[in-house]
Amino acid sequence: MSHGIELIRRHVAEYIEQRDGHKANWQDICLTAGASTGIKHVLELFCNEVDCKPTGIMIPIPQYPLYSATLTEFGIGDIRYYLDEDNGWALNISELERAFQEGRKTHAVRAIVVINPGNPTGQVLKRGNIEEIIKFAHEKKLLIFADEVYQANVYDKDSKFFSFKKVMTEMGSPHNCVELASFMSISKGYTGECGLRGGWMELCNIDPAVQENLYKAMSAMLCPPTIGQIVVDCVAKTPACGEPSYELWNQEKCAILESLKERSVMIVKAFNSMKGFKCNMVQGAMYAFPRIELPEKAIAAAKAEGKAPDVFYAFKLLEQSGICIVPGSGFGQRPGTYHFRTTILPQKPLLKEMLDIFQNFHKKFAEQYA
Amino acid sequence: MSHGIELIRRHVAEYIEQRDGHKANWQDICLTAGASTGIKHVLELFCNEVDCKPTGIMIPIPQYPLYSATLTEFGIGDIRYYLDEDNGWALNISELERAFQEGRKTHAVRAIVVINPGNPTGQVLKRGNIEEIIKFAHEKKLLIFADEVYQANVYDKDSKFFSFKKVMTEMGSPHNCVELASFMSISKGYTGECGLRGGWMELCNIDPAVQENLYKAMSAMLCPPTIGQIVVDCVAKTPACGEPSYELWNQEKCAILESLKERSVMIVKAFNSMKGFKCNMVQGAMYAFPRIELPEKAIAAAKAEGKAPDVFYAFKLLEQSGICIVPGSGFGQRPGTYHFRTTILPQKPLLKEMLDIFQNFHKKFAEQYA
């Protein structure tokens, strides 16, 4: 089955119904080889011009670079809206409006990407904020790409995951008619089965003729990996209370999520104790994205080597300590600011060791370029 | 590793070296989620215009429809060359020349697809024929897409598989400089692990800057499925004589290929015994692609239903017997001729039963529309 095994698609629909409390249609759910494949297929729908204007799609900055890379590949414009770092990477509607108005000068702006919980930024959108985004998308006639692959990864006790589908449905007419594509993956959550390549997408309010063509294009690639599909089934249809494997499954799931939560606190605390670092709370997802102040001398040394300052910093860290981080410029950041992404995935003893080594490195680096 | 686990890429290089007797560079080998993914990525390199002319790529007719579908998706022209049915689906250079000259009127013709052994046509190219194709590609400055996924599936005792890489290398300068992308899959051969999604491509003589960008675009999709990669390893690095699993592996491999060979003979014989059928020998691959004469009355009945005659026939067969075939129009065929593809994959007793039912159906069909 090119769009996934029917039984598993049905189980995904049941999972979504349980998650949201609203009906999901299994035929609008398509299994994919990871979220990336689905995202790329839906982005491809926007490869055409509208009234002689190239298409533009709104993406958050910072953002997981699959979006910017694929937009470049497809020749689609990236209309960048900045997340508000000073407010815990919140998504401000005034900034969406600014980016949209700027973007429409040169592009037909047709869709908006929202990553919730955020990658690399780790924020979890509040329900009211999601409502605002849906209103915005409705007003501007945008399709929403809801990248919700971290939906199980919420650590902050004051945060809760709401799917765009749920919020939209509960807002009622006319907002429940916004075009939406939501993406999920087996690589995140508590499974973390990256290498098996599995995921799904749910399509809502897509023109049936468009959806038919999308399904047709996907079928040329035959089917997503069977094993990945089976893991999708495990994610969607978890053991029920009372079933033989329920206790062990629940225990393992809770232990993994609890440990990630502890690590999310630990990493933020460690970074915020370092001079020149400022790290927002990791409410969800799997990353910290601290801001670093780099000394003028370091910026000058980077320029002399032809490197971006954050890339220069990341290379020094790698060379001197063996720690690998991803420079903020790979995700986008406000000009003149420097960040990096690191993950909360290493187990606690290793994470502690890493943070100790990191602190030592940074102290020396700061002294060297003071 | 976005382009596959290094050790497995090295094993693939060793496999190719053993197969061809010539050096293979593991860094020019990229693991993929099946051959389709690799083919699509390389086709995407041709999405641009040249001197204001759209790109055209030569494809065989009949052909596995991934090519025509992807070319349509990418807006690339399909420059169709016909295989010579009366000569066992041979590939005639005069026909290549005709198609090229026709195609260049409207397109910048930049590449040629060759499927060997053929899908759906089952022919195995002779070495001399491959040499001619390479000369043709060199003369016209075409990149060769060598779809060689059926390289282990050669049944005819007078046929032998030669890779384009081997022939090109042995032709020496200047023909060993032709640009080549060769594709392989774990879904065929004697493994048949379609659902695990694994394969590889080998790139030869590609401009390093182009290859770098191709690798970069592929890395946005993270990595091919790990299990598929592991099966690639099993295909590339088979048990060596003397190793504990060698005997059983060799026995199973030979039994599978021998049985496919018997079935390839059986199916052709059965079809050729049916009135109005003409089926070329299945020298390799996994399909028979017989030509059928359809009575005028059947053609008229199809038209009345708004169906292509071969589609009409296939539906009648499905409805009346439960047998599913793929109409020739899905692969392309000379206008006014009708074909279908069927596979030699069912085990012998089932295949025999299928052929008996098919014969009964066809007899009745012929009578009905006589």
mmCIF file of N, CA and C in Angstrom, chain B residues 86-166:
data_model
loop_
_atom_site.group_PDB
_atom_site.id
_atom_site.type_symbol
_atom_site.label_atom_id
_atom_site.label_comp_id
_atom_site.label_asym_id
_atom_site.label_seq_id
_atom_site.Cartn_x
_atom_site.Cartn_y
_atom_site.Cartn_z
ATOM 1 N N ASP B 86 9.683 -6.941 -32.240
ATOM 2 C CA ASP B 86 9.877 -8.056 -33.166
ATOM 3 C C ASP B 86 11.262 -8.672 -33.055
ATOM 4 N N ASN B 87 12.172 -7.949 -32.430
ATOM 5 C CA ASN B 87 13.519 -8.492 -32.208
ATOM 6 C C ASN B 87 13.791 -8.675 -30.718
ATOM 7 N N GLY B 88 12.831 -9.274 -30.019
ATOM 8 C CA GLY B 88 13.024 -9.583 -28.600
ATOM 9 C C GLY B 88 13.250 -8.343 -27.756
ATOM 10 N N TRP B 89 12.567 -7.254 -28.091
ATOM 11 C CA TRP B 89 12.689 -5.975 -27.359
ATOM 12 C C TRP B 89 14.104 -5.413 -27.404
ATOM 13 N N ALA B 90 14.778 -5.618 -28.509
ATOM 14 C CA ALA B 90 16.137 -5.074 -28.651
ATOM 15 C C ALA B 90 16.098 -3.553 -28.689
ATOM 16 N N LEU B 91 17.254 -2.970 -28.409
ATOM 17 C CA LEU B 91 17.379 -1.517 -28.401
ATOM 18 C C LEU B 91 18.154 -1.114 -29.656
ATOM 19 N N ASN B 92 17.463 -0.555 -30.629
ATOM 20 C CA ASN B 92 18.116 -0.197 -31.892
ATOM 21 C C ASN B 92 18.645 1.223 -31.865
ATOM 22 N N ILE B 93 19.900 1.373 -32.265
ATOM 23 C CA ILE B 93 20.524 2.692 -32.232
ATOM 24 C C ILE B 93 19.858 3.638 -33.236
ATOM 25 N N SER B 94 19.381 3.096 -34.337
ATOM 26 C CA SER B 94 18.707 3.976 -35.305
ATOM 27 C C SER B 94 17.462 4.599 -34.683
ATOM 28 N N GLU B 95 16.783 3.831 -33.829
ATOM 29 C CA GLU B 95 15.605 4.347 -33.148
ATOM 30 C C GLU B 95 16.016 5.403 -32.099
ATOM 31 N N LEU B 96 17.147 5.190 -31.446
ATOM 32 C CA LEU B 96 17.663 6.203 -30.503
ATOM 33 C C LEU B 96 17.928 7.499 -31.257
ATOM 34 N N GLU B 97 18.569 7.351 -32.406
ATOM 35 C CA GLU B 97 18.908 8.523 -33.218
ATOM 36 C C GLU B 97 17.633 9.268 -33.641
ATOM 37 N N ARG B 98 16.623 8.503 -34.089
ATOM 38 C CA ARG B 98 15.363 9.112 -34.498
ATOM 39 C C ARG B 98 14.747 9.886 -33.330
ATOM 40 N N ALA B 99 14.678 9.248 -32.161
ATOM 41 C CA ALA B 99 14.047 9.868 -30.996
ATOM 42 C C ALA B 99 14.823 11.121 -30.573
ATOM 43 N N PHE B 100 16.159 11.023 -30.634
ATOM 44 C CA PHE B 100 17.000 12.163 -30.241
ATOM 45 C C PHE B 100 16.751 13.354 -31.170
ATOM 46 N N GLN B 101 16.759 13.077 -32.467
ATOM 47 C CA GLN B 101 16.580 14.166 -33.438
ATOM 48 C C GLN B 101 15.193 14.800 -33.291
ATOM 49 N N GLU B 102 14.216 13.951 -33.048
ATOM 50 C CA GLU B 102 12.855 14.427 -32.840
ATOM 51 C C GLU B 102 12.809 15.277 -31.554
ATOM 52 N N GLY B 103 13.418 14.756 -30.512
ATOM 53 C CA GLY B 103 13.370 15.418 -29.202
ATOM 54 C C GLY B 103 14.081 16.754 -29.174
ATOM 55 N N ARG B 104 15.212 16.846 -29.882
ATOM 56 C CA ARG B 104 16.017 18.073 -29.812
ATOM 57 C C ARG B 104 15.316 19.262 -30.465
ATOM 58 N N LYS B 105 14.279 18.978 -31.258
ATOM 59 C CA LYS B 105 13.538 20.094 -31.862
ATOM 60 C C LYS B 105 12.909 20.969 -30.786
ATOM 61 N N THR B 106 12.493 20.333 -29.704
ATOM 62 C CA THR B 106 11.773 21.074 -28.660
ATOM 63 C C THR B 106 12.504 21.087 -27.324
ATOM 64 N N HIS B 107 13.477 20.187 -27.144
ATOM 65 C CA HIS B 107 14.100 20.025 -25.826
ATOM 66 C C HIS B 107 15.621 19.994 -25.916
ATOM 67 N N ALA B 108 16.249 20.335 -24.777
ATOM 68 C CA ALA B 108 17.676 20.070 -24.624
ATOM 69 C C ALA B 108 17.778 18.643 -24.088
ATOM 70 N N VAL B 109 18.144 17.704 -24.975
ATOM 71 C CA VAL B 109 18.166 16.291 -24.570
ATOM 72 C C VAL B 109 19.475 16.021 -23.827
ATOM 73 N N ARG B 110 19.381 15.607 -22.556
ATOM 74 C CA ARG B 110 20.570 15.597 -21.698
ATOM 75 C C ARG B 110 20.884 14.261 -21.038
ATOM 76 N N ALA B 111 19.972 13.321 -21.152
ATOM 77 C CA ALA B 111 20.236 12.037 -20.483
ATOM 78 C C ALA B 111 19.417 10.945 -21.155
ATOM 79 N N ILE B 112 19.829 9.699 -20.933
ATOM 80 C CA ILE B 112 19.094 8.549 -21.465
ATOM 81 C C ILE B 112 18.934 7.499 -20.365
ATOM 82 N N VAL B 113 17.725 6.981 -20.255
ATOM 83 C CA VAL B 113 17.443 5.908 -19.298
ATOM 84 C C VAL B 113 17.490 4.573 -20.035
ATOM 85 N N VAL B 114 18.236 3.630 -19.481
ATOM 86 C CA VAL B 114 18.243 2.268 -20.020
ATOM 87 C C VAL B 114 17.946 1.313 -18.869
ATOM 88 N N ILE B 115 16.967 0.438 -19.076
ATOM 89 C CA ILE B 115 16.616 -0.541 -18.036
ATOM 90 C C ILE B 115 17.109 -1.905 -18.507
ATOM 91 N N ASN B 116 18.060 -2.464 -17.801
ATOM 92 C CA ASN B 116 18.687 -3.724 -18.227
ATOM 93 C C ASN B 116 19.025 -4.585 -17.019
ATOM 94 N N PRO B 117 18.472 -5.816 -16.916
ATOM 95 C CA PRO B 117 17.397 -6.392 -17.718
ATOM 96 C C PRO B 117 16.124 -5.544 -17.690
ATOM 97 N N GLY B 118 15.330 -5.693 -18.751
ATOM 98 C CA GLY B 118 14.212 -4.793 -18.989
ATOM 99 C C GLY B 118 12.987 -5.011 -18.117
ATOM 100 N N ASN B 119 12.392 -3.910 -17.718
ATOM 101 C CA ASN B 119 11.109 -3.905 -17.025
ATOM 102 C C ASN B 119 10.205 -2.970 -17.822
ATOM 103 N N PRO B 120 9.105 -3.422 -18.370
ATOM 104 C CA PRO B 120 8.441 -4.718 -18.178
ATOM 105 C C PRO B 120 8.820 -5.778 -19.215
ATOM 106 N N THR B 121 9.838 -5.513 -20.033
ATOM 107 C CA THR B 121 10.029 -6.293 -21.257
ATOM 108 C C THR B 121 10.923 -7.533 -21.134
ATOM 109 N N GLY B 122 11.696 -7.625 -20.058
ATOM 110 C CA GLY B 122 12.420 -8.866 -19.776
ATOM 111 C C GLY B 122 13.605 -9.189 -20.669
ATOM 112 N N GLN B 123 14.006 -8.257 -21.546
ATOM 113 C CA GLN B 123 15.172 -8.553 -22.391
ATOM 114 C C GLN B 123 16.474 -8.251 -21.638
ATOM 115 N N VAL B 124 17.553 -8.934 -22.052
ATOM 116 C CA VAL B 124 18.880 -8.660 -21.487
ATOM 117 C C VAL B 124 19.748 -8.118 -22.619
ATOM 118 N N LEU B 125 20.307 -6.928 -22.427
ATOM 119 C CA LEU B 125 21.089 -6.300 -23.501
ATOM 120 C C LEU B 125 22.374 -7.059 -23.761
ATOM 121 N N LYS B 126 22.704 -7.201 -25.036
ATOM 122 C CA LYS B 126 23.974 -7.830 -25.399
ATOM 123 C C LYS B 126 25.094 -6.811 -25.220
ATOM 124 N N ARG B 127 26.289 -7.311 -24.980
ATOM 125 C CA ARG B 127 27.423 -6.438 -24.739
ATOM 126 C C ARG B 127 27.654 -5.438 -25.872
ATOM 127 N N GLY B 128 27.544 -5.939 -27.079
ATOM 128 C CA GLY B 128 27.760 -5.057 -28.240
ATOM 129 C C GLY B 128 26.732 -3.931 -28.276
ATOM 130 N N ASN B 129 25.522 -4.241 -27.887
ATOM 131 C CA ASN B 129 24.452 -3.256 -27.850
ATOM 132 C C ASN B 129 24.757 -2.172 -26.801
ATOM 133 N N ILE B 130 25.264 -2.608 -25.655
ATOM 134 C CA ILE B 130 25.626 -1.650 -24.593
ATOM 135 C C ILE B 130 26.740 -0.719 -25.100
ATOM 136 N N GLU B 131 27.690 -1.297 -25.823
ATOM 137 C CA GLU B 131 28.772 -0.471 -26.388
ATOM 138 C C GLU B 131 28.206 0.608 -27.313
ATOM 139 N N GLU B 132 27.244 0.190 -28.146
ATOM 140 C CA GLU B 132 26.630 1.164 -29.059
ATOM 141 C C GLU B 132 25.939 2.291 -28.296
ATOM 142 N N ILE B 133 25.238 1.910 -27.225
ATOM 143 C CA ILE B 133 24.520 2.917 -26.427
ATOM 144 C C ILE B 133 25.516 3.893 -25.801
ATOM 145 N N ILE B 134 26.616 3.365 -25.300
ATOM 146 C CA ILE B 134 27.639 4.224 -24.677
ATOM 147 C C ILE B 134 28.226 5.175 -25.723
ATOM 148 N N LYS B 135 28.487 4.640 -26.920
ATOM 149 C CA LYS B 135 29.003 5.510 -27.991
ATOM 150 C C LYS B 135 27.998 6.612 -28.311
ATOM 151 N N PHE B 136 26.737 6.204 -28.379
ATOM 152 C CA PHE B 136 25.667 7.164 -28.663
ATOM 153 C C PHE B 136 25.627 8.248 -27.573
ATOM 154 N N ALA B 137 25.684 7.825 -26.315
ATOM 155 C CA ALA B 137 25.621 8.774 -25.193
ATOM 156 C C ALA B 137 26.823 9.717 -25.223
ATOM 157 N N HIS B 138 27.969 9.163 -25.560
ATOM 158 C CA HIS B 138 29.188 9.985 -25.638
ATOM 159 C C HIS B 138 29.054 11.043 -26.735
ATOM 160 N N GLU B 139 28.578 10.595 -27.884
ATOM 161 C CA GLU B 139 28.434 11.481 -29.038
ATOM 162 C C GLU B 139 27.448 12.616 -28.751
ATOM 163 N N LYS B 140 26.361 12.269 -28.064
ATOM 164 C CA LYS B 140 25.304 13.262 -27.813
ATOM 165 C C LYS B 140 25.469 13.950 -26.460
ATOM 166 N N LYS B 141 26.535 13.614 -25.731
ATOM 167 C CA LYS B 141 26.773 14.205 -24.406
ATOM 168 C C LYS B 141 25.608 13.953 -23.443
ATOM 169 N N LEU B 142 25.218 12.697 -23.331
ATOM 170 C CA LEU B 142 24.116 12.323 -22.440
ATOM 171 C C LEU B 142 24.644 11.616 -21.194
ATOM 172 N N LEU B 143 24.008 11.883 -20.075
ATOM 173 C CA LEU B 143 24.253 11.064 -18.888
ATOM 174 C C LEU B 143 23.413 9.795 -19.038
ATOM 175 N N ILE B 144 23.990 8.659 -18.658
ATOM 176 C CA ILE B 144 23.249 7.388 -18.739
ATOM 177 C C ILE B 144 22.687 7.040 -17.360
ATOM 178 N N PHE B 145 21.359 6.862 -17.296
ATOM 179 C CA PHE B 145 20.718 6.251 -16.131
ATOM 180 C C PHE B 145 20.683 4.753 -16.404
ATOM 181 N N ALA B 146 21.541 3.989 -15.731
ATOM 182 C CA ALA B 146 21.538 2.541 -15.936
ATOM 183 C C ALA B 146 20.729 1.911 -14.803
ATOM 184 N N ASP B 147 19.485 1.547 -15.122
ATOM 185 C CA ASP B 147 18.613 0.906 -14.133
ATOM 186 C C ASP B 147 18.933 -0.581 -14.174
ATOM 187 N N GLU B 148 19.783 -1.011 -13.254
ATOM 188 C CA GLU B 148 20.309 -2.379 -13.295
ATOM 189 C C GLU B 148 19.838 -3.190 -12.092
ATOM 190 N N VAL B 149 18.603 -2.907 -11.662
ATOM 191 C CA VAL B 149 18.116 -3.553 -10.436
ATOM 192 C C VAL B 149 17.890 -5.054 -10.595
ATOM 193 N N TYR B 150 17.761 -5.515 -11.854
ATOM 194 C CA TYR B 150 17.536 -6.953 -12.080
ATOM 195 C C TYR B 150 18.830 -7.675 -12.461
ATOM 196 N N GLN B 151 19.960 -7.134 -12.081
ATOM 197 C CA GLN B 151 21.234 -7.701 -12.533
ATOM 198 C C GLN B 151 21.427 -9.155 -12.137
ATOM 199 N N ALA B 152 20.806 -9.605 -11.047
ATOM 200 C CA ALA B 152 20.933 -11.026 -10.661
ATOM 201 C C ALA B 152 19.874 -11.891 -11.335
ATOM 202 N N ASN B 153 18.909 -11.272 -12.018
ATOM 203 C CA ASN B 153 17.783 -12.019 -12.580
ATOM 204 C C ASN B 153 17.942 -12.243 -14.078
ATOM 205 N N VAL B 154 18.881 -13.122 -14.437
ATOM 206 C CA VAL B 154 19.067 -13.498 -15.838
ATOM 207 C C VAL B 154 18.847 -15.008 -15.932
ATOM 208 N N TYR B 155 17.900 -15.432 -16.785
ATOM 209 C CA TYR B 155 17.501 -16.843 -16.822
ATOM 210 C C TYR B 155 17.941 -17.539 -18.100
ATOM 211 N N ASP B 156 17.966 -16.811 -19.191
ATOM 212 C CA ASP B 156 18.275 -17.394 -20.492
ATOM 213 C C ASP B 156 19.749 -17.780 -20.550
ATOM 214 N N LYS B 157 20.037 -19.011 -20.969
ATOM 215 C CA LYS B 157 21.431 -19.482 -20.947
ATOM 216 C C LYS B 157 22.318 -18.723 -21.939
ATOM 217 N N ASP B 158 21.713 -18.115 -22.945
ATOM 218 C CA ASP B 158 22.520 -17.363 -23.922
ATOM 219 C C ASP B 158 22.655 -15.884 -23.556
ATOM 220 N N SER B 159 22.093 -15.501 -22.436
ATOM 221 C CA SER B 159 22.171 -14.097 -22.013
ATOM 222 C C SER B 159 23.094 -13.971 -20.811
ATOM 223 N N LYS B 160 23.695 -12.786 -20.685
ATOM 224 C CA LYS B 160 24.602 -12.531 -19.556
ATOM 225 C C LYS B 160 24.466 -11.056 -19.222
ATOM 226 N N PHE B 161 24.508 -10.740 -17.946
ATOM 227 C CA PHE B 161 24.418 -9.335 -17.553
ATOM 228 C C PHE B 161 25.795 -8.670 -17.609
ATOM 229 N N PHE B 162 25.881 -7.561 -18.308
ATOM 230 C CA PHE B 162 27.072 -6.700 -18.280
ATOM 231 C C PHE B 162 26.645 -5.338 -17.764
ATOM 232 N N SER B 163 27.352 -4.840 -16.767
ATOM 233 C CA SER B 163 27.012 -3.505 -16.274
ATOM 234 C C SER B 163 27.544 -2.456 -17.241
ATOM 235 N N PHE B 164 26.841 -1.325 -17.296
ATOM 236 C CA PHE B 164 27.338 -0.213 -18.119
ATOM 237 C C PHE B 164 28.721 0.222 -17.646
ATOM 238 N N LYS B 165 28.938 0.195 -16.348
ATOM 239 C CA LYS B 165 30.232 0.595 -15.801
ATOM 240 C C LYS B 165 31.352 -0.281 -16.359
ATOM 241 N N LYS B 166 31.118 -1.584 -16.373
ATOM 242 C CA LYS B 166 32.143 -2.515 -16.851
ATOM 243 C C LYS B 166 32.439 -2.282 -18.334
#
